[in-house]
PDB file of C-alpha atoms and ligand atoms in Angstrom:
ATOM      1  CA  MET T  96     -20.380 -11.158  14.208  1.00  0.00           C
ATOM      2  CA  LYS T  97     -21.486  -8.887  17.068  1.00  0.00           C
ATOM      3  CA  ASP T  98     -19.926 -10.959  19.851  1.00  0.00           C
ATOM      4  CA  LYS T  99     -16.628 -11.392  17.996  1.00  0.00           C
ATOM      5  CA  LYS T 100     -13.804 -10.041  20.162  1.00  0.00           C
ATOM      6  CA  GLY T 101     -11.083  -8.030  18.473  1.00  0.00           C
ATOM      7  CA  PRO T 102      -7.633  -6.988  19.662  1.00  0.00           C
ATOM      8  CA  ASP T 103      -8.908  -3.561  20.760  1.00  0.00           C
ATOM      9  CA  PRO T 104     -12.294  -3.148  22.463  1.00  0.00           C
ATOM     10  CA  ARG T 105     -12.618   0.411  21.035  1.00  0.00           C
ATOM     11  CA  ILE T 106     -12.931  -1.013  17.512  1.00  0.00           C
ATOM     12  CA  ASP T 107     -16.275  -2.036  16.044  1.00  0.00           C
ATOM     13  CA  LEU T 108     -15.340  -5.137  14.073  1.00  0.00           C
ATOM     14  CA  ASP T 109     -18.379  -4.706  11.820  1.00  0.00           C
ATOM     15  CA  GLN T 110     -17.115  -1.316  10.608  1.00  0.00           C
ATOM     16  CA  VAL T 111     -13.484  -2.065   9.869  1.00  0.00           C
ATOM     17  CA  PRO T 112     -12.228  -0.380   6.658  1.00  0.00           C
ATOM     18  CA  ARG T 113     -12.170  -2.900   3.834  1.00  0.00           C
ATOM     19  CA  HIS T 114      -9.128  -1.424   2.142  1.00  0.00           C
ATOM     20  CA  VAL T 115      -6.356   0.284   4.138  1.00  0.00           C
ATOM     21  CA  ALA T 116      -3.536   2.004   2.235  1.00  0.00           C
ATOM     22  CA  ILE T 117      -0.378   3.237   3.924  1.00  0.00           C
ATOM     23  CA  ILE T 118       2.289   5.722   2.842  1.00  0.00           C
ATOM     24  CA  MET T 119       5.113   4.388   4.991  1.00  0.00           C
ATOM     25  CA  ASP T 120       7.184   7.501   5.598  1.00  0.00           C
ATOM     26  CA  GLY T 121       9.874   8.453   8.086  1.00  0.00           C
ATOM     27  CA  ASN T 122      12.382   5.595   7.958  1.00  0.00           C
ATOM     28  CA  GLY T 123      15.254   8.039   7.334  1.00  0.00           C
ATOM     29  CA  ARG T 124      14.231  10.356  10.169  1.00  0.00           C
ATOM     30  CA  TRP T 125      13.813   7.400  12.510  1.00  0.00           C
ATOM     31  CA  ALA T 126      17.361   6.274  11.698  1.00  0.00           C
ATOM     32  CA  LYS T 127      18.750   9.778  12.252  1.00  0.00           C
ATOM     33  CA  ARG T 128      16.893  10.145  15.535  1.00  0.00           C
ATOM     34  CA  ASN T 129      18.322   6.827  16.709  1.00  0.00           C
ATOM     35  CA  GLY T 130      21.881   7.567  15.501  1.00  0.00           C
ATOM     36  CA  LYS T 131      21.788   4.844  12.838  1.00  0.00           C
ATOM     37  CA  PRO T 132      22.441   4.799   9.058  1.00  0.00           C
ATOM     38  CA  ARG T 133      19.379   5.264   6.798  1.00  0.00           C
ATOM     39  CA  SER T 134      19.538   1.598   5.789  1.00  0.00           C
ATOM     40  CA  LYS T 135      18.749   0.629   9.400  1.00  0.00           C
ATOM     41  CA  GLY T 136      15.643   2.807   9.219  1.00  0.00           C
ATOM     42  CA  HIS T 137      14.461   0.915   6.152  1.00  0.00           C
ATOM     43  CA  GLU T 138      15.207  -2.410   7.891  1.00  0.00           C
ATOM     44  CA  ALA T 139      13.119  -1.349  10.874  1.00  0.00           C
ATOM     45  CA  GLY T 140      10.418  -0.280   8.391  1.00  0.00           C
ATOM     46  CA  ALA T 141      10.399  -3.731   6.803  1.00  0.00           C
ATOM     47  CA  ARG T 142       9.883  -5.327  10.235  1.00  0.00           C
ATOM     48  CA  GLU T 143       6.903  -3.076  10.741  1.00  0.00           C
ATOM     49  CA  VAL T 144       5.408  -4.250   7.422  1.00  0.00           C
ATOM     50  CA  ARG T 145       5.297  -7.771   8.838  1.00  0.00           C
ATOM     51  CA  GLU T 146       3.675  -6.655  12.102  1.00  0.00           C
ATOM     52  CA  ILE T 147       1.065  -4.424  10.502  1.00  0.00           C
ATOM     53  CA  THR T 148       0.127  -7.129   8.004  1.00  0.00           C
ATOM     54  CA  GLU T 149      -0.740  -9.481  10.879  1.00  0.00           C
ATOM     55  CA  ALA T 150      -2.603  -6.746  12.741  1.00  0.00           C
ATOM     56  CA  CYS T 151      -4.736  -5.927   9.657  1.00  0.00           C
ATOM     57  CA  LEU T 152      -5.507  -9.589   9.132  1.00  0.00           C
ATOM     58  CA  GLU T 153      -6.563 -10.009  12.747  1.00  0.00           C
ATOM     59  CA  LEU T 154      -8.946  -7.050  12.406  1.00  0.00           C
ATOM     60  CA  GLY T 155     -10.565  -8.477   9.282  1.00  0.00           C
ATOM     61  CA  VAL T 156      -9.263  -5.905   6.779  1.00  0.00           C
ATOM     62  CA  SER T 157      -9.693  -7.294   3.225  1.00  0.00           C
ATOM     63  CA  ALA T 158      -6.897  -5.404   1.465  1.00  0.00           C
ATOM     64  CA  LEU T 159      -3.774  -3.597   2.610  1.00  0.00           C
ATOM     65  CA  SER T 160      -1.833  -1.469   0.117  1.00  0.00           C
ATOM     66  CA  LEU T 161       1.697  -0.396   0.979  1.00  0.00           C
ATOM     67  CA  PHE T 162       3.729   2.263  -0.828  1.00  0.00           C
ATOM     68  CA  ALA T 163       7.172   0.648  -0.910  1.00  0.00           C
ATOM     69  CA  PHE T 164       8.899   2.481  -3.798  1.00  0.00           C
ATOM     70  CA  SER T 165       7.531   5.323  -5.898  1.00  0.00           C
ATOM     71  CA  THR T 166       8.378   6.349  -9.450  1.00  0.00           C
ATOM     72  CA  GLU T 167       9.867   9.462  -7.789  1.00  0.00           C
ATOM     73  CA  ASN T 168      12.134   7.503  -5.397  1.00  0.00           C
ATOM     74  CA  TRP T 169      14.588   7.044  -8.293  1.00  0.00           C
ATOM     75  CA  ARG T 170      15.703  10.606  -7.478  1.00  0.00           C
ATOM     76  CA  ARG T 171      17.478   9.312  -4.347  1.00  0.00           C
ATOM     77  CA  SER T 172      21.217   8.589  -4.303  1.00  0.00           C
ATOM     78  CA  LYS T 173      22.359   5.432  -6.081  1.00  0.00           C
ATOM     79  CA  GLN T 174      23.760   4.201  -2.780  1.00  0.00           C
ATOM     80  CA  GLU T 175      20.388   4.485  -1.025  1.00  0.00           C
ATOM     81  CA  ILE T 176      18.496   2.931  -3.955  1.00  0.00           C
ATOM     82  CA  ASP T 177      20.906  -0.022  -4.080  1.00  0.00           C
ATOM     83  CA  SER T 178      20.628  -0.575  -0.359  1.00  0.00           C
ATOM     84  CA  LEU T 179      16.819  -0.298  -0.498  1.00  0.00           C
ATOM     85  CA  PHE T 180      16.560  -2.925  -3.252  1.00  0.00           C
ATOM     86  CA  ASN T 181      18.999  -5.146  -1.413  1.00  0.00           C
ATOM     87  CA  LEU T 182      16.710  -4.956   1.592  1.00  0.00           C
ATOM     88  CA  MET T 183      13.603  -5.467  -0.576  1.00  0.00           C
ATOM     89  CA  THR T 184      14.872  -8.772  -1.955  1.00  0.00           C
ATOM     90  CA  LYS T 185      15.667 -10.055   1.541  1.00  0.00           C
ATOM     91  CA  SER T 186      12.399  -8.714   2.939  1.00  0.00           C
ATOM     92  CA  ILE T 187      10.174 -10.042   0.169  1.00  0.00           C
ATOM     93  CA  LYS T 188      11.583 -13.581   0.521  1.00  0.00           C
ATOM     94  CA  ARG T 189      10.919 -13.526   4.252  1.00  0.00           C
ATOM     95  CA  TYR T 190       7.560 -11.817   3.791  1.00  0.00           C
ATOM     96  CA  SER T 191       6.558 -14.450   1.255  1.00  0.00           C
ATOM     97  CA  ASP T 192       7.020 -17.228   3.859  1.00  0.00           C
ATOM     98  CA  GLN T 193       5.150 -15.244   6.488  1.00  0.00           C
ATOM     99  CA  ILE T 194       2.106 -14.290   4.411  1.00  0.00           C
ATOM    100  CA  ASN T 195       1.788 -17.659   2.764  1.00  0.00           C
ATOM    101  CA  LYS T 196       1.470 -19.262   6.204  1.00  0.00           C
ATOM    102  CA  ILE T 197      -1.391 -16.951   7.096  1.00  0.00           C
ATOM    103  CA  ASN T 198      -3.282 -17.373   3.807  1.00  0.00           C
ATOM    104  CA  VAL T 199      -2.548 -13.836   2.528  1.00  0.00           C
ATOM    105  CA  ARG T 200      -2.228 -13.120  -1.201  1.00  0.00           C
ATOM    106  CA  LEU T 201       0.371 -10.728  -2.584  1.00  0.00           C
ATOM    107  CA  LEU T 202      -0.430  -8.409  -5.470  1.00  0.00           C
ATOM    108  CA  HIS T 203       1.899  -5.948  -7.115  1.00  0.00           C
ATOM    109  CA  THR T 204       0.936  -2.555  -8.427  1.00  0.00           C
ATOM    110  CA  GLY T 205       3.250  -0.383 -10.475  1.00  0.00           C
ATOM    111  CA  VAL T 206       5.676  -1.025 -13.288  1.00  0.00           C
ATOM    112  CA  LEU T 207       8.052  -3.979 -12.985  1.00  0.00           C
ATOM    113  CA  ASP T 208      10.152  -2.678 -15.911  1.00  0.00           C
ATOM    114  CA  GLY T 209      13.147  -0.831 -14.566  1.00  0.00           C
ATOM    115  CA  LEU T 210      13.329  -2.676 -11.245  1.00  0.00           C
ATOM    116  CA  PRO T 211      16.371  -4.899 -10.609  1.00  0.00           C
ATOM    117  CA  ASP T 212      15.849  -8.451 -11.973  1.00  0.00           C
ATOM    118  CA  GLU T 213      16.098 -10.028  -8.527  1.00  0.00           C
ATOM    119  CA  VAL T 214      13.371  -7.783  -7.107  1.00  0.00           C
ATOM    120  CA  VAL T 215      11.122  -8.551 -10.103  1.00  0.00           C
ATOM    121  CA  GLN T 216      11.688 -12.291  -9.686  1.00  0.00           C
ATOM    122  CA  ASP T 217      11.040 -12.176  -5.940  1.00  0.00           C
ATOM    123  CA  ILE T 218       7.796 -10.259  -6.428  1.00  0.00           C
ATOM    124  CA  GLN T 219       6.648 -12.579  -9.225  1.00  0.00           C
ATOM    125  CA  LYS T 220       7.486 -15.691  -7.192  1.00  0.00           C
ATOM    126  CA  CYS T 221       5.601 -14.381  -4.165  1.00  0.00           C
ATOM    127  CA  VAL T 222       2.588 -13.360  -6.294  1.00  0.00           C
ATOM    128  CA  GLU T 223       2.538 -16.822  -7.901  1.00  0.00           C
ATOM    129  CA  ARG T 224       3.053 -18.703  -4.624  1.00  0.00           C
ATOM    130  CA  THR T 225       0.243 -16.874  -2.817  1.00  0.00           C
ATOM    131  CA  ARG T 226      -2.224 -16.502  -5.691  1.00  0.00           C
ATOM    132  CA  ASN T 227      -4.833 -18.866  -4.240  1.00  0.00           C
ATOM    133  CA  ASN T 228      -4.700 -17.419  -0.715  1.00  0.00           C
ATOM    134  CA  THR T 229      -7.949 -15.900   0.445  1.00  0.00           C
ATOM    135  CA  ALA T 230      -7.662 -14.336   3.930  1.00  0.00           C
ATOM    136  CA  MET T 231      -6.473 -10.882   2.812  1.00  0.00           C
ATOM    137  CA  ASP T 232      -4.743  -9.136  -0.107  1.00  0.00           C
ATOM    138  CA  VAL T 233      -1.540  -7.204   0.380  1.00  0.00           C
ATOM    139  CA  CYS T 234      -0.767  -4.947  -2.530  1.00  0.00           C
ATOM    140  CA  ILE T 235       2.830  -3.821  -2.765  1.00  0.00           C
ATOM    141  CA  ALA T 236       3.243  -0.596  -4.718  1.00  0.00           C
ATOM    142  CA  MET T 237       6.745  -0.879  -6.094  1.00  0.00           C
ATOM    143  CA  ASN T 238       7.919   1.503  -8.818  1.00  0.00           C
ATOM    144  CA  TYR T 239       4.424   2.943  -8.608  1.00  0.00           C
ATOM    145  CA  GLY T 240       3.098   6.406  -9.416  1.00  0.00           C
ATOM    146  CA  GLY T 241      -0.578   7.389  -9.509  1.00  0.00           C
ATOM    147  CA  ARG T 242      -0.144   9.690 -12.512  1.00  0.00           C
ATOM    148  CA  ARG T 243       1.774   6.993 -14.367  1.00  0.00           C
ATOM    149  CA  GLU T 244      -1.047   4.511 -13.633  1.00  0.00           C
ATOM    150  CA  LEU T 245      -3.655   6.936 -15.027  1.00  0.00           C
ATOM    151  CA  THR T 246      -1.446   7.690 -18.047  1.00  0.00           C
ATOM    152  CA  ASP T 247      -1.034   3.966 -18.753  1.00  0.00           C
ATOM    153  CA  ALA T 248      -4.801   3.421 -18.390  1.00  0.00           C
ATOM    154  CA  THR T 249      -5.488   6.303 -20.795  1.00  0.00           C
ATOM    155  CA  ARG T 250      -3.122   4.798 -23.349  1.00  0.00           C
ATOM    156  CA  LYS T 251      -4.816   1.389 -23.099  1.00  0.00           C
ATOM    157  CA  ILE T 252      -8.241   2.964 -23.597  1.00  0.00           C
ATOM    158  CA  ALA T 253      -7.026   5.170 -26.487  1.00  0.00           C
ATOM    159  CA  THR T 254      -5.647   2.058 -28.207  1.00  0.00           C
ATOM    160  CA  GLN T 255      -9.066   0.374 -27.930  1.00  0.00           C
ATOM    161  CA  VAL T 256     -10.767   3.482 -29.336  1.00  0.00           C
ATOM    162  CA  GLN T 257      -8.252   3.675 -32.179  1.00  0.00           C
ATOM    163  CA  ALA T 258      -8.892   0.015 -33.011  1.00  0.00           C
ATOM    164  CA  GLY T 259     -12.628   0.752 -33.214  1.00  0.00           C
ATOM    165  CA  ALA T 260     -13.437  -1.472 -30.197  1.00  0.00           C
ATOM    166  CA  MET T 261     -14.886   1.441 -28.234  1.00  0.00           C
ATOM    167  CA  ARG T 262     -16.279   4.922 -28.895  1.00  0.00           C
ATOM    168  CA  PRO T 263     -15.114   7.950 -26.862  1.00  0.00           C
ATOM    169  CA  GLU T 264     -18.628   8.249 -25.410  1.00  0.00           C
ATOM    170  CA  ASP T 265     -18.318   4.676 -24.071  1.00  0.00           C
ATOM    171  CA  ILE T 266     -15.531   5.755 -21.705  1.00  0.00           C
ATOM    172  CA  THR T 267     -17.041   5.781 -18.229  1.00  0.00           C
ATOM    173  CA  GLU T 268     -15.529   5.739 -14.741  1.00  0.00           C
ATOM    174  CA  ASP T 269     -15.970   1.963 -14.765  1.00  0.00           C
ATOM    175  CA  VAL T 270     -13.957   1.727 -17.999  1.00  0.00           C
ATOM    176  CA  ILE T 271     -11.144   3.750 -16.461  1.00  0.00           C
ATOM    177  CA  ALA T 272     -11.203   1.616 -13.289  1.00  0.00           C
ATOM    178  CA  ALA T 273     -11.086  -1.532 -15.430  1.00  0.00           C
ATOM    179  CA  ASN T 274      -7.903  -0.311 -17.112  1.00  0.00           C
ATOM    180  CA  LEU T 275      -5.924   0.431 -13.950  1.00  0.00           C
ATOM    181  CA  TYR T 276      -3.079  -1.894 -12.917  1.00  0.00           C
ATOM    182  CA  LEU T 277      -5.335  -3.973 -10.638  1.00  0.00           C
ATOM    183  CA  PRO T 278      -8.836  -3.926 -12.094  1.00  0.00           C
ATOM    184  CA  GLY T 279     -11.422  -4.969  -9.545  1.00  0.00           C
ATOM    185  CA  HIS T 280      -9.277  -3.967  -6.580  1.00  0.00           C
ATOM    186  CA  ALA T 281     -11.509  -2.177  -4.041  1.00  0.00           C
ATOM    187  CA  GLU T 282     -11.242   1.579  -3.581  1.00  0.00           C
ATOM    188  CA  VAL T 283      -9.335   2.745  -0.527  1.00  0.00           C
ATOM    189  CA  ASP T 284     -11.407   3.405   2.622  1.00  0.00           C
ATOM    190  CA  LEU T 285      -8.613   4.557   4.912  1.00  0.00           C
ATOM    191  CA  LEU T 286      -5.340   6.159   3.836  1.00  0.00           C
ATOM    192  CA  ILE T 287      -2.704   6.480   6.554  1.00  0.00           C
ATOM    193  CA  ARG T 288       0.445   8.521   6.145  1.00  0.00           C
ATOM    194  CA  THR T 289       3.104   8.304   8.810  1.00  0.00           C
ATOM    195  CA  SER T 290       5.703  10.919   9.823  1.00  0.00           C
ATOM    196  CA  GLY T 291       3.409  13.941   9.769  1.00  0.00           C
ATOM    197  CA  GLU T 292       3.693  14.979   6.125  1.00  0.00           C
ATOM    198  CA  ASN T 293       0.360  16.228   4.784  1.00  0.00           C
ATOM    199  CA  ARG T 294       0.857  14.946   1.248  1.00  0.00           C
ATOM    200  CA  ILE T 295      -0.531  12.283  -1.059  1.00  0.00           C
ATOM    201  CA  SER T 296       2.769  11.905  -2.968  1.00  0.00           C
ATOM    202  CA  ASN T 297       1.177  10.481  -6.119  1.00  0.00           C
ATOM    203  CA  PHE T 298      -0.253   7.413  -4.334  1.00  0.00           C
ATOM    204  CA  MET T 299      -3.349   5.697  -5.748  1.00  0.00           C
ATOM    205  CA  LEU T 300      -4.865   8.959  -7.018  1.00  0.00           C
ATOM    206  CA  TRP T 301      -7.939   7.285  -8.496  1.00  0.00           C
ATOM    207  CA  GLN T 302      -8.535   4.822  -5.664  1.00  0.00           C
ATOM    208  CA  ILE T 303      -8.341   7.338  -2.779  1.00  0.00           C
ATOM    209  CA  SER T 304     -11.077   9.654  -4.113  1.00  0.00           C
ATOM    210  CA  TYR T 305     -13.291   9.061  -1.073  1.00  0.00           C
ATOM    211  CA  ALA T 306     -10.751   7.650   1.358  1.00  0.00           C
ATOM    212  CA  GLU T 307     -10.607   8.997   4.896  1.00  0.00           C
ATOM    213  CA  ILE T 308      -7.089  10.372   5.359  1.00  0.00           C
ATOM    214  CA  ILE T 309      -5.232  10.090   8.637  1.00  0.00           C
ATOM    215  CA  VAL T 310      -1.795  11.635   9.013  1.00  0.00           C
ATOM    216  CA  THR T 311       0.061  10.584  12.128  1.00  0.00           C
ATOM    217  CA  PRO T 312       3.309  12.131  13.396  1.00  0.00           C
ATOM    218  CA  THR T 313       4.578   8.640  14.243  1.00  0.00           C
ATOM    219  CA  LEU T 314       7.533   7.585  12.070  1.00  0.00           C
ATOM    220  CA  TRP T 315       6.887   4.369  10.134  1.00  0.00           C
ATOM    221  CA  PRO T 316       9.309   2.145  12.146  1.00  0.00           C
ATOM    222  CA  ASP T 317       7.465   3.216  15.324  1.00  0.00           C
ATOM    223  CA  PHE T 318       3.999   2.635  13.831  1.00  0.00           C
ATOM    224  CA  SER T 319       2.792  -0.278  15.960  1.00  0.00           C
ATOM    225  CA  PRO T 320      -0.439  -2.295  15.914  1.00  0.00           C
ATOM    226  CA  THR T 321      -1.675   0.126  18.607  1.00  0.00           C
ATOM    227  CA  SER T 322      -1.039   3.052  16.212  1.00  0.00           C
ATOM    228  CA  LEU T 323      -3.118   1.174  13.637  1.00  0.00           C
ATOM    229  CA  TYR T 324      -5.932   0.641  16.139  1.00  0.00           C
ATOM    230  CA  ASP T 325      -5.859   4.365  17.010  1.00  0.00           C
ATOM    231  CA  ALA T 326      -6.200   5.214  13.308  1.00  0.00           C
ATOM    232  CA  ILE T 327      -9.117   2.823  12.917  1.00  0.00           C
ATOM    233  CA  VAL T 328     -10.866   4.248  15.981  1.00  0.00           C
ATOM    234  CA  GLU T 329     -10.538   7.719  14.433  1.00  0.00           C
ATOM    235  CA  TYR T 330     -11.764   6.391  11.069  1.00  0.00           C
ATOM    236  CA  GLN T 331     -14.829   4.906  12.774  1.00  0.00           C
ATOM    237  CA  SER T 332     -15.604   8.237  14.454  1.00  0.00           C
ATOM    238  CA  ARG T 333     -15.913   9.979  11.077  1.00  0.00           C
ATOM    239  CA  SER T 334     -19.055  10.332   9.033  1.00  0.00           C
ATOM    240  CA  ARG T 335     -18.418   9.240   5.452  1.00  0.00           C
ATOM    241  CA  ARG T 336     -20.711  11.082   3.080  1.00  0.00           C
ATOM    242  CA  PHE T 337     -19.311  10.414  -0.386  1.00  0.00           C
ATOM    243  CA  GLY T 338     -20.461  13.885  -1.401  1.00  0.00           C
ATOM    244  CA  GLY T 339     -24.033  13.327  -0.149  1.00  0.00           C
ATOM    245  CA  ARG T 340     -25.773  14.004   3.138  1.00  0.00           C
ATOM    246  CA  PRO T 341     -25.171  11.789   6.180  1.00  0.00           C
TER     247      PRO T 341
HETATM  248  C1  FPP V 272      10.067   6.232   3.259  1.00  0.00           C
HETATM  249  O1  FPP V 272      10.947   6.677   4.283  1.00  0.00           O
HETATM  250  C2  FPP V 272      10.206   4.805   3.035  1.00  0.00           C
HETATM  251  C3  FPP V 272      10.631   4.214   1.863  1.00  0.00           C
HETATM  252  C4  FPP V 272      11.003   4.979   0.669  1.00  0.00           C
HETATM  253  C5  FPP V 272      10.807   2.757   1.744  1.00  0.00           C
HETATM  254  C6  FPP V 272       9.741   1.933   2.370  1.00  0.00           C
HETATM  255  C7  FPP V 272      10.128   0.507   2.314  1.00  0.00           C
HETATM  256  C8  FPP V 272      10.023  -0.360   3.322  1.00  0.00           C
HETATM  257  C9  FPP V 272       9.462   0.013   4.634  1.00  0.00           C
HETATM  258  C10 FPP V 272      10.409  -1.792   3.149  1.00  0.00           C
HETATM  259  C11 FPP V 272       9.316  -2.526   2.403  1.00  0.00           C
HETATM  260  C12 FPP V 272       9.324  -3.946   2.683  1.00  0.00           C
HETATM  261  C13 FPP V 272       8.590  -4.849   1.997  1.00  0.00           C
HETATM  262  C14 FPP V 272       8.488  -6.228   2.487  1.00  0.00           C
HETATM  263  C15 FPP V 272       7.911  -4.484   0.769  1.00  0.00           C
HETATM  264  P1  FPP V 272      11.978   7.843   3.959  1.00  0.00           P
HETATM  265  O2  FPP V 272      13.277   7.225   3.561  1.00  0.00           O
HETATM  266  O3  FPP V 272      11.391   8.754   2.922  1.00  0.00           O
HETATM  267  O4  FPP V 272      12.101   8.561   5.333  1.00  0.00           O
HETATM  268  P2  FPP V 272      12.458  10.106   5.578  1.00  0.00           P
HETATM  269  O5  FPP V 272      11.389  10.910   4.898  1.00  0.00           O
HETATM  270  O6  FPP V 272      12.425  10.221   7.066  1.00  0.00           O
HETATM  271  O7  FPP V 272      13.824  10.336   5.005  1.00  0.00           O
END
């Protein structure tokens, strides 16, 4: 592995984060800054999803999680939500062709109930089509909220306790992890948030417990592969202690 050349000589390819999660923020501000309607910002954001997927794959990242639509995004205007879902259906179809060619598997996290039928069908088709791909996982968080995920997990566990299949003292961290939307999905090593907001916004609350967090002022549509490499260089300069001593 040592002599393997990566796209950026600053990056140690043996220490690449296994699971990168991204809060893709700033599409609206990018559009405003460029004198375009918000929908154009989201379109530019979707293009970036395709580029960053390829860049992660090239680096040897195992899983990439992308926050595409939160349970709180329903608070936006109907016009923006409609235009976002319109873009999602177009983008997912195109994305499906792209990732299938490069052996990437799509997973969905969140609640499909409540999403427009076409979006649900596109996600399900892409998940099905790519299910045997092995090069990398991309997890799309669509209609996702971290608190909702933990609430749903708690309900599943409570049902098992009520049925007598488990005692309260049997509930461990592993049991909780096994009842999340994607059991077995690795914890997040690196969480990137674009557009300078220092917030978690209800994203993967359980999975980011020991993630390194990098907030960049770059707006999502401007977040290039080089921005990703910069984030990984910073990640590799940090000492991860997981609560212990280095
Ligand atoms: C946040 O920017 C971005 C979103 C709510 C949508 C993100 C969706 C995409 C980039 C498309 C996803 C594509 C695929 C293939 C899944 P914002 O609108 O909150 O920006 P602002 O804070 O500047 O207003």
